[in-house]
Amino acid sequence: MASLRLLGFLGTLICLSVACRATMYTVGDTAGWDISSDLDSWVTGKRFVAGDVLAFQYSSSSDSVCEVTKKEFDGCDTSNAILKSTSGNTTFPLTKPGERYFVCCNRLYCLGGMKLHVHVEPNSTNASPVAAPEAARRPAGLLPRTSRSTQPVLSSSAKFLEVADPFCLFLLGFLGYLILGGGII
């Protein structure tokens, strides 16, 4: 029984250490997903890896976001969109390496430059990210805001765990000791 608990703890530790590396990017920073945002400049200098998340914040009354193929991206065609959202706050987990294409579902806005192409690199931990829904909607106000910079947006808990991987592992190991060896459970 004790070895089963230890095995479960080690599995949790590995999953949490991979999650410590995930970054949430708010597309367009404080301007959000908007026709006035310079999305080409926003994406410049950023490195997206499997496990990161793109957060699109926009006015649900006039804007939307569609994930599309390259061909549809080039032509601003959303008739066969992979995913479409009009909620105002939409997150897209970048679950695997490759190219991802996002456009405003309003063709005129897309033609005006409201579109985003990101290259997702493999996660350097050599661990596959935990499967997540392709697009998850969140209520307004739950996504972090950022400044206009090239720095990624981190949620408050991810910012705390960003200190260093050894610190993250130490903290998780200490919690595991308290739970398994210290008699908390």
CSV table of C-alpha atoms in Angstrom, one decimal:
chain,number,residue,atom,x,y,z
A,1,MET,CA,0.0,0.0,0.0
A,2,ALA,CA,2.8,2.4,0.9
A,3,SER,CA,4.6,1.7,-2.5
A,4,LEU,CA,1.3,2.4,-4.3
A,5,ARG,CA,1.0,5.8,-2.5
A,6,LEU,CA,4.7,6.6,-3.4
A,7,LEU,CA,4.1,5.7,-7.0
A,8,GLY,CA,1.0,8.0,-7.1
A,9,PHE,CA,3.0,10.8,-5.5
A,10,LEU,CA,5.8,10.4,-8.0
A,11,GLY,CA,3.4,10.6,-10.9
A,12,THR,CA,1.8,13.7,-9.5
A,13,LEU,CA,5.2,15.2,-8.9
A,14,ILE,CA,6.2,14.7,-12.6
A,15,CYS,CA,2.9,16.1,-13.9
A,16,LEU,CA,3.2,19.2,-11.7
A,17,SER,CA,6.8,19.8,-12.6
A,18,VAL,CA,5.8,19.8,-16.3
A,19,ALA,CA,2.9,22.2,-15.5
A,20,CYS,CA,5.4,24.6,-13.8
A,21,ARG,CA,6.8,25.4,-17.2
A,22,ALA,CA,3.5,26.3,-18.9
A,23,THR,CA,3.1,30.0,-19.9
A,24,MET,CA,-0.2,31.8,-20.5
A,25,TYR,CA,0.0,34.5,-23.2
A,26,THR,CA,-2.7,37.1,-23.5
A,27,VAL,CA,-2.9,37.8,-27.2
A,28,GLY,CA,-2.3,41.5,-27.9
A,29,ASP,CA,-1.3,42.2,-24.3
A,30,THR,CA,-3.5,45.0,-22.8
A,31,ALA,CA,-5.0,45.8,-26.2
A,32,GLY,CA,-6.3,42.2,-26.4
A,33,TRP,CA,-7.7,40.5,-29.5
A,34,ASP,CA,-8.7,43.7,-31.4
A,35,ILE,CA,-8.5,45.2,-34.9
A,36,SER,CA,-6.2,47.9,-33.5
A,37,SER,CA,-3.7,45.5,-32.0
A,38,ASP,CA,-0.4,45.0,-33.9
A,39,LEU,CA,-0.4,41.2,-33.7
A,40,ASP,CA,2.7,40.9,-36.0
A,41,SER,CA,4.7,42.9,-33.5
A,42,TRP,CA,3.1,41.1,-30.5
A,43,VAL,CA,4.2,37.7,-31.7
A,44,THR,CA,7.8,38.8,-32.6
A,45,GLY,CA,10.4,37.5,-30.1
A,46,LYS,CA,8.0,35.1,-28.3
A,47,ARG,CA,8.8,31.4,-28.1
A,48,PHE,CA,5.7,29.2,-27.8
A,49,VAL,CA,6.2,25.6,-26.6
A,50,ALA,CA,3.8,22.7,-26.2
A,51,GLY,CA,1.9,23.2,-22.9
A,52,ASP,CA,1.6,27.0,-23.2
A,53,VAL,CA,-1.8,28.6,-23.5
A,54,LEU,CA,-3.1,31.5,-25.7
A,55,ALA,CA,-5.7,33.6,-24.1
A,56,PHE,CA,-7.9,35.7,-26.4
A,57,GLN,CA,-9.7,38.6,-24.7
A,58,TYR,CA,-12.2,40.6,-26.8
A,59,SER,CA,-15.6,42.2,-27.0
A,60,SER,CA,-18.0,39.4,-27.4
A,61,SER,CA,-20.5,41.7,-29.1
A,62,SER,CA,-18.3,42.6,-32.1
A,63,ASP,CA,-15.3,40.2,-32.2
A,64,SER,CA,-14.7,36.5,-32.3
A,65,VAL,CA,-11.8,34.1,-32.8
A,66,CYS,CA,-11.6,31.1,-35.1
A,67,GLU,CA,-8.8,28.5,-35.4
A,68,VAL,CA,-8.3,27.7,-39.0
A,69,THR,CA,-5.9,25.9,-41.4
A,70,LYS,CA,-3.1,27.7,-43.2
A,71,LYS,CA,-5.1,28.0,-46.5
A,72,GLU,CA,-8.1,29.4,-44.6
A,73,PHE,CA,-5.7,31.8,-42.7
A,74,ASP,CA,-4.2,33.1,-46.0
A,75,GLY,CA,-7.7,33.7,-47.5
A,76,CYS,CA,-9.5,34.8,-44.3
A,77,ASP,CA,-12.0,32.0,-44.9
A,78,THR,CA,-13.8,30.8,-41.7
A,79,SER,CA,-16.4,28.7,-43.4
A,80,ASN,CA,-14.7,25.5,-42.2
A,81,ALA,CA,-13.1,26.8,-39.0
A,82,ILE,CA,-11.6,24.1,-36.7
A,83,LEU,CA,-13.0,26.0,-33.7
A,84,LYS,CA,-15.0,29.2,-33.2
A,85,SER,CA,-15.7,31.2,-30.1
A,86,THR,CA,-17.6,34.4,-29.5
A,87,SER,CA,-17.5,34.3,-25.7
A,88,GLY,CA,-15.1,37.3,-25.1
A,89,ASN,CA,-12.5,35.2,-23.2
A,90,THR,CA,-11.3,32.1,-25.0
A,91,THR,CA,-8.2,30.0,-24.2
A,92,PHE,CA,-6.5,27.7,-26.7
A,93,PRO,CA,-4.0,25.2,-25.1
A,94,LEU,CA,-1.0,24.6,-27.4
A,95,THR,CA,-1.0,20.9,-26.8
A,96,LYS,CA,1.5,19.8,-29.5
A,97,PRO,CA,4.3,21.2,-31.7
A,98,GLY,CA,3.4,22.6,-35.1
A,99,GLU,CA,1.7,25.6,-36.7
A,100,ARG,CA,-1.4,27.2,-35.3
A,101,TYR,CA,-3.5,29.8,-37.1
A,102,PHE,CA,-6.2,32.1,-35.6
A,103,VAL,CA,-8.3,34.7,-37.3
A,104,CYS,CA,-11.2,37.0,-36.4
A,105,CYS,CA,-14.3,35.3,-37.7
A,106,ASN,CA,-15.4,38.6,-39.2
A,107,ARG,CA,-13.7,38.5,-42.6
A,108,LEU,CA,-13.3,42.2,-42.9
A,109,TYR,CA,-11.4,42.4,-39.6
A,110,CYS,CA,-9.3,39.4,-40.7
A,111,LEU,CA,-8.4,41.1,-44.0
A,112,GLY,CA,-7.6,44.2,-41.9
A,113,GLY,CA,-4.9,42.2,-40.0
A,114,MET,CA,-6.8,40.6,-37.1
A,115,LYS,CA,-5.1,37.3,-37.5
A,116,LEU,CA,-2.3,35.4,-35.7
A,117,HIS,CA,0.1,32.6,-36.7
A,118,VAL,CA,2.1,30.9,-34.0
A,119,HIS,CA,4.8,28.3,-34.3
A,120,VAL,CA,4.7,25.9,-31.4
A,121,GLU,CA,8.0,24.1,-30.5
A,122,PRO,CA,8.3,20.8,-28.7
A,123,ASN,CA,8.4,21.0,-24.9
A,124,SER,CA,12.0,20.8,-23.8
A,125,THR,CA,11.2,18.5,-20.9
A,126,ASN,CA,10.7,15.6,-23.3
A,127,ALA,CA,7.4,14.9,-21.5
A,128,SER,CA,4.2,15.0,-23.4
A,129,PRO,CA,1.8,17.7,-22.0
A,130,VAL,CA,-1.3,16.6,-20.3
A,131,ALA,CA,-4.2,16.5,-22.7
A,132,ALA,CA,-6.5,19.5,-22.4
A,133,PRO,CA,-9.7,20.5,-24.2
A,134,GLU,CA,-8.8,22.2,-27.5
A,135,ALA,CA,-10.6,25.4,-26.5
A,136,ALA,CA,-11.9,26.2,-23.1
A,137,ARG,CA,-14.1,29.2,-22.3
A,138,ARG,CA,-13.7,31.2,-19.1
A,139,PRO,CA,-16.0,33.8,-17.6
A,140,ALA,CA,-14.9,37.4,-18.0
A,141,GLY,CA,-12.3,38.7,-15.7
A,142,LEU,CA,-10.5,35.4,-14.9
A,143,LEU,CA,-7.7,35.8,-17.3
A,144,PRO,CA,-4.6,37.9,-16.3
A,145,ARG,CA,-3.9,41.2,-18.0
A,146,THR,CA,-0.4,42.1,-19.1
A,147,SER,CA,1.7,45.1,-20.0
A,148,ARG,CA,2.8,45.8,-23.5
A,149,SER,CA,6.0,43.8,-23.5
A,150,THR,CA,7.5,40.8,-25.1
A,151,GLN,CA,7.3,38.9,-21.8
A,152,PRO,CA,4.8,36.1,-21.5
A,153,VAL,CA,1.8,36.4,-19.2
A,154,LEU,CA,2.0,34.2,-16.2
A,155,SER,CA,-0.9,33.5,-13.9
A,156,SER,CA,-0.1,34.3,-10.3
A,157,SER,CA,0.5,30.6,-9.4
A,158,ALA,CA,2.7,30.1,-12.4
A,159,LYS,CA,4.7,33.2,-11.5
A,160,PHE,CA,5.4,31.8,-8.1
A,161,LEU,CA,6.5,28.5,-9.5
A,162,GLU,CA,8.6,30.2,-12.1
A,163,VAL,CA,11.4,30.9,-9.5
A,164,ALA,CA,13.3,27.8,-10.5
A,165,ASP,CA,12.7,24.1,-11.3
A,166,PRO,CA,14.7,22.9,-8.3
A,167,PHE,CA,12.6,25.1,-6.0
A,168,CYS,CA,9.4,23.8,-7.6
A,169,LEU,CA,10.6,20.2,-7.1
A,170,PHE,CA,11.7,20.9,-3.5
A,171,LEU,CA,8.3,22.4,-2.7
A,172,LEU,CA,6.4,19.5,-4.2
A,173,GLY,CA,8.7,17.0,-2.5
A,174,PHE,CA,8.2,18.7,0.9
A,175,LEU,CA,4.5,18.7,0.4
A,176,GLY,CA,4.7,15.0,-0.5
A,177,TYR,CA,6.7,14.3,2.6
A,178,LEU,CA,4.1,16.0,4.8
A,179,ILE,CA,1.3,14.1,3.2
A,180,LEU,CA,2.9,10.7,3.0
A,181,GLY,CA,5.5,10.6,5.7
A,182,GLY,CA,4.4,13.4,8.1
A,183,GLY,CA,1.0,11.9,8.9
A,184,ILE,CA,-1.3,14.5,7.3
A,185,ILE,CA,-3.2,11.8,5.6
